[in-house]
């Protein structure tokens, strides 16, 4: 599990994060997806990927992601669009505790 500061740019008008594969995200980006409007008490994930990596950002609200590499299990609360979570291959993930107004985006 590795979280990192996303490259935030901003001024008095607001903030912008531009992510680029191979630089701000440590792998080439093949697909972008996002979750939103999950029903209360919804749980997502419950799988691992053999080869792909993911960069996950909670762009609105918050949610909890639990990661397990077979030896260590830990959780992180994502609640800022400024933080990205790098999920490497073969890491089990569970996503829950979605805030009512949330948006979770991921790149793989």
Coordinates of N, CA and C in Angstrom, one line a residue, residues 7-105:
X7 N -0.2 15.9 -7.8 CA 0.3 17.2 -8.2 C -0.8 18.2 -8.3
X8 N -1.0 19.0 -7.2 CA -2.1 20.0 -7.1 C -1.6 21.3 -7.6
X9 N -2.3 21.9 -8.5 CA -2.1 23.3 -9.0 C -3.3 24.1 -8.6
X10 N -3.2 25.3 -8.3 CA -4.4 26.1 -8.0 C -4.1 27.6 -7.7
X11 N -5.1 28.3 -7.7 CA -5.1 29.7 -7.4 C -6.4 30.1 -6.7
X12 N -6.7 31.4 -6.7 CA -8.0 31.8 -6.1 C -9.2 31.3 -6.7
X13 N -9.1 30.7 -7.9 CA -10.3 30.1 -8.6 C -10.6 28.7 -8.2
X14 N -9.6 28.0 -7.7 CA -9.8 26.6 -7.3 C -8.5 25.8 -7.5
X15 N -8.7 24.5 -7.5 CA -7.6 23.6 -7.7 C -7.8 22.6 -8.9
X16 N -6.7 22.1 -9.4 CA -6.6 21.2 -10.5 C -5.6 20.2 -10.3
X17 N -5.9 18.9 -10.5 CA -4.9 17.8 -10.5 C -4.9 17.2 -11.9
X18 N -3.7 17.2 -12.5 CA -3.6 16.5 -13.8 C -2.6 15.3 -13.6
X19 N -3.1 14.1 -13.9 CA -2.3 12.9 -13.7 C -1.8 12.4 -15.0
X20 N -0.6 12.0 -15.0 CA 0.1 11.5 -16.3 C 0.7 10.2 -16.0
X21 N 0.4 9.2 -16.9 CA 1.0 7.9 -16.7 C 2.5 8.0 -16.9
X22 N 3.2 7.3 -16.0 CA 4.7 7.2 -16.1 C 5.3 8.4 -15.4
X23 N 4.6 9.4 -15.0 CA 5.2 10.5 -14.2 C 4.5 10.6 -12.8
X24 N 3.3 11.3 -12.8 CA 2.6 11.4 -11.5 C 2.0 10.1 -11.1
X25 N 1.6 9.2 -12.0 CA 1.2 7.9 -11.7 C 2.3 6.9 -12.2
X26 N 2.8 6.0 -11.4 CA 4.0 5.3 -11.7 C 3.8 4.1 -12.7
X27 N 2.8 4.2 -13.6 CA 2.6 3.2 -14.6 C 1.8 3.8 -15.8
X28 N 1.8 3.2 -16.9 CA 1.0 3.7 -18.1 C -0.5 3.5 -17.8
X29 N -1.3 4.5 -18.1 CA -2.7 4.4 -17.8 C -3.4 3.9 -19.0
X30 N -4.2 2.8 -18.8 CA -4.9 2.2 -19.9 C -6.4 2.5 -19.8
X31 N -6.9 2.7 -18.6 CA -8.4 2.9 -18.4 C -8.6 3.8 -17.2
X32 N -9.6 4.6 -17.2 CA -10.0 5.4 -16.1 C -11.5 5.0 -15.7
X33 N -11.8 4.8 -14.5 CA -13.2 4.5 -14.1 C -13.5 5.3 -12.8
X34 N -14.8 5.3 -12.5 CA -15.2 6.0 -11.2 C -16.4 5.3 -10.7
X35 N -16.6 5.4 -9.4 CA -17.7 4.9 -8.6 C -18.4 6.1 -8.0
X36 N -19.7 6.1 -8.0 CA -20.5 7.1 -7.4 C -21.9 6.6 -7.1
X37 N -22.7 7.3 -6.3 CA -24.0 6.9 -5.9 C -24.2 5.5 -5.4
X38 N -23.2 5.0 -4.7 CA -23.3 3.7 -4.0 C -24.4 3.8 -2.9
X39 N -25.2 2.8 -2.8 CA -26.2 2.7 -1.8 C -25.5 2.6 -0.5
X40 N -26.1 3.2 0.6 CA -25.5 3.0 1.9 C -25.2 1.6 2.3
X41 N -24.1 1.4 3.0 CA -23.7 0.1 3.4 C -23.2 -0.8 2.3
X42 N -23.0 -0.2 1.1 CA -22.5 -1.0 0.0 C -21.0 -1.3 0.2
X43 N -20.6 -2.5 -0.2 CA -19.2 -2.9 -0.2 C -18.8 -3.3 -1.6
X44 N -17.6 -2.8 -2.0 CA -17.2 -3.1 -3.4 C -15.8 -3.7 -3.3
X45 N -15.3 -4.1 -4.4 CA -14.0 -4.7 -4.5 C -14.0 -6.2 -4.3
X46 N -13.4 -6.6 -3.2 CA -13.3 -8.0 -2.8 C -12.7 -8.9 -3.9
X47 N -11.5 -8.3 -4.4 CA -10.7 -9.0 -5.4 C -9.3 -8.5 -5.5
X48 N -8.5 -9.2 -6.2 CA -7.1 -8.7 -6.5 C -6.9 -8.9 -8.0
X49 N -5.9 -8.2 -8.5 CA -5.6 -8.3 -9.9 C -4.2 -8.9 -10.0
X50 N -4.0 -9.9 -10.9 CA -2.8 -10.6 -11.1 C -1.6 -9.7 -11.5
X51 N -1.9 -8.8 -12.5 CA -0.9 -8.0 -13.1 C -1.1 -6.5 -13.1
X52 N -2.3 -6.1 -13.1 CA -2.5 -4.6 -13.2 C -2.3 -3.9 -11.9
X53 N -1.9 -2.6 -12.0 CA -1.8 -1.7 -10.9 C -2.9 -0.7 -11.0
X54 N -3.3 -0.1 -9.9 CA -4.3 0.9 -9.9 C -3.9 2.1 -9.1
X55 N -4.3 3.3 -9.5 CA -4.2 4.6 -8.8 C -5.6 5.0 -8.4
X56 N -5.9 5.1 -7.1 CA -7.3 5.4 -6.7 C -7.3 6.7 -6.0
X57 N -8.3 7.5 -6.3 CA -8.5 8.9 -5.7 C -10.0 9.0 -5.3
X58 N -10.2 9.5 -4.1 CA -11.6 9.8 -3.7 C -11.7 11.3 -4.1
X59 N -12.4 11.6 -5.2 CA -12.5 13.0 -5.7 C -13.6 13.8 -4.9
X60 N -14.5 13.1 -4.2 CA -15.5 13.8 -3.4 C -15.8 12.9 -2.2
X61 N -16.1 13.5 -1.1 CA -16.5 12.7 0.1 C -15.4 11.8 0.6
X62 N -15.7 10.6 1.0 CA -14.7 9.7 1.6 C -15.2 8.3 1.4
X63 N -14.2 7.4 1.5 CA -14.4 5.9 1.6 C -13.2 5.3 2.2
X64 N -13.4 4.1 2.7 CA -12.3 3.3 3.3 C -11.9 2.2 2.3
X65 N -10.6 2.0 2.2 CA -10.1 0.9 1.4 C -9.2 0.1 2.3
X66 N -9.5 -1.2 2.3 CA -8.7 -2.2 3.1 C -7.9 -3.0 2.1
X67 N -6.6 -3.1 2.3 CA -5.7 -3.8 1.5 C -5.0 -4.9 2.2
X68 N -4.8 -6.0 1.5 CA -4.2 -7.2 2.1 C -3.3 -7.9 1.1
X69 N -2.0 -8.0 1.5 CA -1.0 -8.6 0.6 C -0.7 -10.1 1.0
X70 N -1.5 -10.6 1.9 CA -1.4 -12.0 2.4 C -0.6 -12.1 3.7
X71 N 0.2 -11.1 4.0 CA 0.9 -11.0 5.2 C 0.4 -9.8 6.1
X72 N 0.2 -8.7 5.5 CA -0.2 -7.5 6.2 C -1.6 -7.0 5.7
X73 N -2.4 -6.7 6.6 CA -3.7 -6.1 6.3 C -3.8 -4.8 6.9
X74 N -4.3 -3.8 6.1 CA -4.4 -2.4 6.7 C -5.4 -1.6 5.9
X75 N -5.9 -0.6 6.5 CA -7.0 0.2 5.9 C -6.5 1.7 5.8
X76 N -7.0 2.4 4.8 CA -6.7 3.8 4.6 C -8.1 4.5 4.3
X77 N -8.3 5.6 4.9 CA -9.5 6.4 4.6 C -9.1 7.4 3.6
X78 N -9.7 7.3 2.4 CA -9.5 8.3 1.4 C -10.5 9.4 1.5
X79 N -10.1 10.6 1.7 CA -11.0 11.8 1.9 C -10.5 13.1 1.4
X80 N -9.6 13.0 0.4 CA -9.0 14.2 -0.2 C -8.7 13.9 -1.7
X81 N -9.1 14.7 -2.6 CA -8.7 14.5 -4.0 C -7.2 14.8 -4.2
X82 N -6.5 15.3 -3.2 CA -5.1 15.5 -3.3 C -4.2 14.3 -3.0
X83 N -4.8 13.2 -2.6 CA -4.1 12.0 -2.3 C -4.5 10.9 -3.2
X84 N -3.5 10.2 -3.8 CA -3.7 9.0 -4.6 C -3.2 7.8 -3.9
X85 N -3.9 6.7 -4.0 CA -3.5 5.4 -3.4 C -3.1 4.5 -4.5
X86 N -1.8 4.0 -4.5 CA -1.2 3.1 -5.5 C -1.5 1.7 -5.0
X87 N -2.2 0.9 -5.7 CA -2.5 -0.5 -5.4 C -1.7 -1.3 -6.4
X88 N -0.8 -2.1 -5.9 CA 0.1 -2.9 -6.8 C -0.6 -4.3 -7.1
X89 N -0.1 -5.0 -8.0 CA -0.7 -6.3 -8.4 C -0.7 -7.3 -7.2
X90 N -1.7 -8.2 -7.2 CA -1.8 -9.2 -6.2 C -2.1 -8.7 -4.8
X91 N -2.7 -7.5 -4.7 CA -3.2 -6.9 -3.4 C -4.7 -7.0 -3.4
X92 N -5.2 -7.7 -2.4 CA -6.7 -7.8 -2.2 C -7.2 -6.5 -1.7
X93 N -8.3 -6.0 -2.3 CA -8.9 -4.8 -1.9 C -10.4 -4.9 -1.5
X94 N -10.8 -4.2 -0.5 CA -12.2 -4.1 -0.1 C -12.5 -2.6 0.1
X95 N -13.6 -2.1 -0.5 CA -13.9 -0.7 -0.5 C -15.3 -0.6 0.2
X96 N -15.3 0.3 1.3 CA -16.6 0.5 1.9 C -16.6 1.8 2.7
X97 N -17.6 1.9 3.6 CA -17.8 3.2 4.4 C -17.8 4.4 3.4
X98 N -18.6 4.3 2.4 CA -18.8 5.4 1.4 C -19.6 6.5 2.1
X99 N -19.1 7.7 2.0 CA -19.8 8.9 2.5 C -21.0 9.1 1.5
X100 N -22.1 9.6 1.9 CA -23.3 9.7 1.0 C -23.0 10.5 -0.3
X101 N -22.2 11.5 -0.3 CA -21.9 12.2 -1.5 C -20.4 12.0 -1.8
X102 N -20.1 10.9 -2.5 CA -18.7 10.5 -2.8 C -18.5 10.3 -4.3
X103 N -17.3 10.3 -4.6 CA -16.9 10.0 -6.0 C -15.5 9.4 -5.9
X104 N -15.3 8.1 -6.3 CA -14.1 7.4 -6.2 C -13.6 7.1 -7.7
X105 N -12.5 7.6 -8.0 CA -11.9 7.4 -9.4 C -10.7 6.6 -9.3

